Amino acid sequence: MHPGSSDALFWTAAFNGIKIVIYVAANSNCMFTILTGAQFGDEGKGKVIDLLAENYDVIVRFQGGDNAGHTVVVGGKKYKLHLVPSGAILGRRLLIGPGVVLNPHVLWDEIQVLESEGIKLDLGIDAKTSIIMPYHIELDALREQARTHKIGTTNRGIGFAYVDKVAREEVQMADLTDPDLLEAKLDEIGPAKEKAIADLGGDPTVVRHSPLIDEYLQIGLRLKERVADVSREINTALSEERGVLAEGAQGAFLDVIHGTQKYVTSSFTTAGSACANLGVGPVMVDNVVGVIKAYITRVGEGPMPTELTDEMGSRMREKGGEYGTTTGRPRRCGWFDAVLGLKSVYLNGYTELALTKLDVLTGIDPLKICIGYDLDGESIGYPPESTGMLARCEPIYEEMPGWTEDITEIKEYDDLPQNARAYVERLEDLLYVEQVGNSIAAVSVGPGREQTIFRDEAADQKI
Ligand code: GTP
Ligand code: IMP
Ligand code: MG
C-alpha cells in the first residue's frame, strides 16, 4: 500500500486469531496486486480477475501465451480469452507484458471477436514480447510426438518460443511491425530452425515460406499503434496512484522451476515472476491473490496425488464443467490437496485467497481433504521436491461432512450451510502461513460475477 493514498478504504478481518489489515482501494486507487493460480491452472482466475478488475486502472498479463484459457461470464454471456487480459470486458487499460509469448493470429482473432461484441479494447503490447512463430508450433508438435513420456502440451508452440527467448533467437513484437526487420531476423535464425524441423521429420519450409508469415506481418502492421513499453507504463501508473492488477496464467505447479518438472509449462507462473517479467520492483507489490479451487484439477500429464479415476472424479468433471478452455481435453479431477496448497502459499506469498467452485462439491458426502502423504511408508506434510517422488505419494485424507443445499444463489457467508463454512475454514487453517497472514477472503459459488461471497461486509462496498 502506498502511504498517503487518500481514497483507499481498508477493513480488518480476524481469522486464525490474527488481526489482518486488508487494504482495498476504491475506484481510482493506488495498488499493485498480483494474482496467480495456486494449483495446476484453470482455478477460475478469469472470473476473479474480471471481478477485481473494477478496482484497477490497468490489467496486465505477465507470462504464458495462448495455452491459457480464461472463461469469464458476464450477464449470462460467456467470453473465452486466451491472450487479452480478463479486464477487457470492463474497458480498462490492458497490457501484454514482455514475459508473454504471443501468437499474433490468436490475439488478432480475439480482438476482432471482442470488438464485434461492441467491446472497445485499449490494449498495449510490449515491444519485446516474443512472438510464437509457425515453426514453434511445428516443433512443439514434432517434439511431443517423438517423446516416449509425453508432457501433453497444448500444442501452441509455447515451450519452443521460450527456448528461443532464452537462446536470444526470438522474433519480438517490434520486429513484426517492420517487414525488413522480420526478414533480416528470419535470415539470421532461419537455417538453424529449418535444420531442427528437418531433423524431427517435419517440413522445414514452414520457417521462412509459410503463408502465415505474411499474415503475421499484416497483423503486426495493424497492431503497430498498440506497441508499448509496459514496464514504463506500469511504473508511471503506480507513481500516479493508479491501480495495476498483474494477471497470471496457468498455476503454481506448472511453474518451470517450482512445478512438477518436466510436466510443466515453460514459464514462471508464480507471483515473484510478475515483478521480473514486468520490470516492476518488488517493493511496489501490495497484495498477492491466489485463486484456488475447492478440489483440484489438472490437464495434461504429470503427478497429481489426489486424482480420482473413479465415479467421483467423473462426477466432479461433469458438475464442474472440467474440460479445457483451450484444448477441450477432459481435466483430471481430485480431492483438495492441502499439502500442495501449503506449498503454493509459500511459493507465492499469498496475502488473500479466493476459493472457487465450492458449489461443485454440493451433494458429496463425505468430503475428503488431503492433509499429508505417505511416501514409501513415511508420513510427510510437505511435497517432496522430486517429481518422481511426488508420483509415489499416497494421499492421507481426513473426512468432513458435506451439504446438500443449493448454494449458488447465496450472497452472505453466514448463509452458507454450516458444513460448507466448516469446509472453507478447515482449508483456511490448513493453508495458513503465519508470516504471510493469509486468509480465504472470497468464496465463489458459480461462474457468474454475482456468485461470489466476500468474507467481510465492507468488501461488498468495493466489488
Ligand atoms: P487458466 O488461465 O487457463 O489456468 O484458466 P482459469 O484459471 O481462468 O480458469 P478457466 O476459465 O479455464 O476454468 C474455470 C471454469 O470454471 C470456467 O468455465 C469458469 O466459468 C468456471 N467457474 C469459475 N468459478 C466458478 C465457480 O465458483 N463455480 C462454478 N461452477 N464454475 C466456476
Ligand atoms: P504447454 O504450456 O502447452 O507447453 O503445456 C505444458 C503443460 O501445461 C501441459 O500439461 C498443459 O496441459 C499444461 N497447461 C498449459 N497451459 C495450461 C492452462 O492454461 N491450464 C491448465 N494447464 C495448462
Ligand atoms: Mg484455463
PDB file of C-alpha atoms in Angstrom, residues 335-336 338 366-372 395-401 422-423 425-427 429-430:
ATOM      1  CA  TRP A 335      -9.882 -34.116  -3.727  1.00  0.00           C
ATOM      2  CA  PHE A 336      -8.480 -30.868  -2.360  1.00  0.00           C
ATOM      3  CA  ALA A 338      -3.755 -29.112   1.219  1.00  0.00           C
ATOM      4  CA  PRO A 366     -18.263 -37.188   2.992  1.00  0.00           C
ATOM      5  CA  LEU A 367     -15.745 -34.739   1.514  1.00  0.00           C
ATOM      6  CA  LYS A 368     -12.098 -35.656   1.687  1.00  0.00           C
ATOM      7  CA  ILE A 369      -9.153 -33.315   2.186  1.00  0.00           C
ATOM      8  CA  CYS A 370      -5.592 -34.488   1.696  1.00  0.00           C
ATOM      9  CA  ILE A 371      -3.607 -33.428   4.769  1.00  0.00           C
ATOM     10  CA  GLY A 372      -0.423 -35.434   4.230  1.00  0.00           C
ATOM     11  CA  PRO A 395      -2.657 -39.178  -0.027  1.00  0.00           C
ATOM     12  CA  ILE A 396      -3.616 -39.255   3.642  1.00  0.00           C
ATOM     13  CA  TYR A 397      -7.158 -37.955   3.995  1.00  0.00           C
ATOM     14  CA  GLU A 398      -9.356 -36.509   6.644  1.00  0.00           C
ATOM     15  CA  GLU A 399     -13.090 -36.506   6.065  1.00  0.00           C
ATOM     16  CA  MET A 400     -15.640 -33.781   6.573  1.00  0.00           C
ATOM     17  CA  PRO A 401     -19.418 -33.928   6.313  1.00  0.00           C
ATOM     18  CA  ALA A 422     -16.614 -25.624   8.204  1.00  0.00           C
ATOM     19  CA  TYR A 423     -15.030 -26.909   4.985  1.00  0.00           C
ATOM     20  CA  GLU A 425     -12.497 -22.703   7.404  1.00  0.00           C
ATOM     21  CA  ARG A 426     -10.683 -26.039   7.573  1.00  0.00           C
ATOM     22  CA  LEU A 427      -8.973 -25.272   4.247  1.00  0.00           C
ATOM     23  CA  ASP A 429      -6.456 -23.356   8.627  1.00  0.00           C
ATOM     24  CA  LEU A 430      -4.513 -25.866   6.554  1.00  0.00           C
TER      25      LEU A 430
END
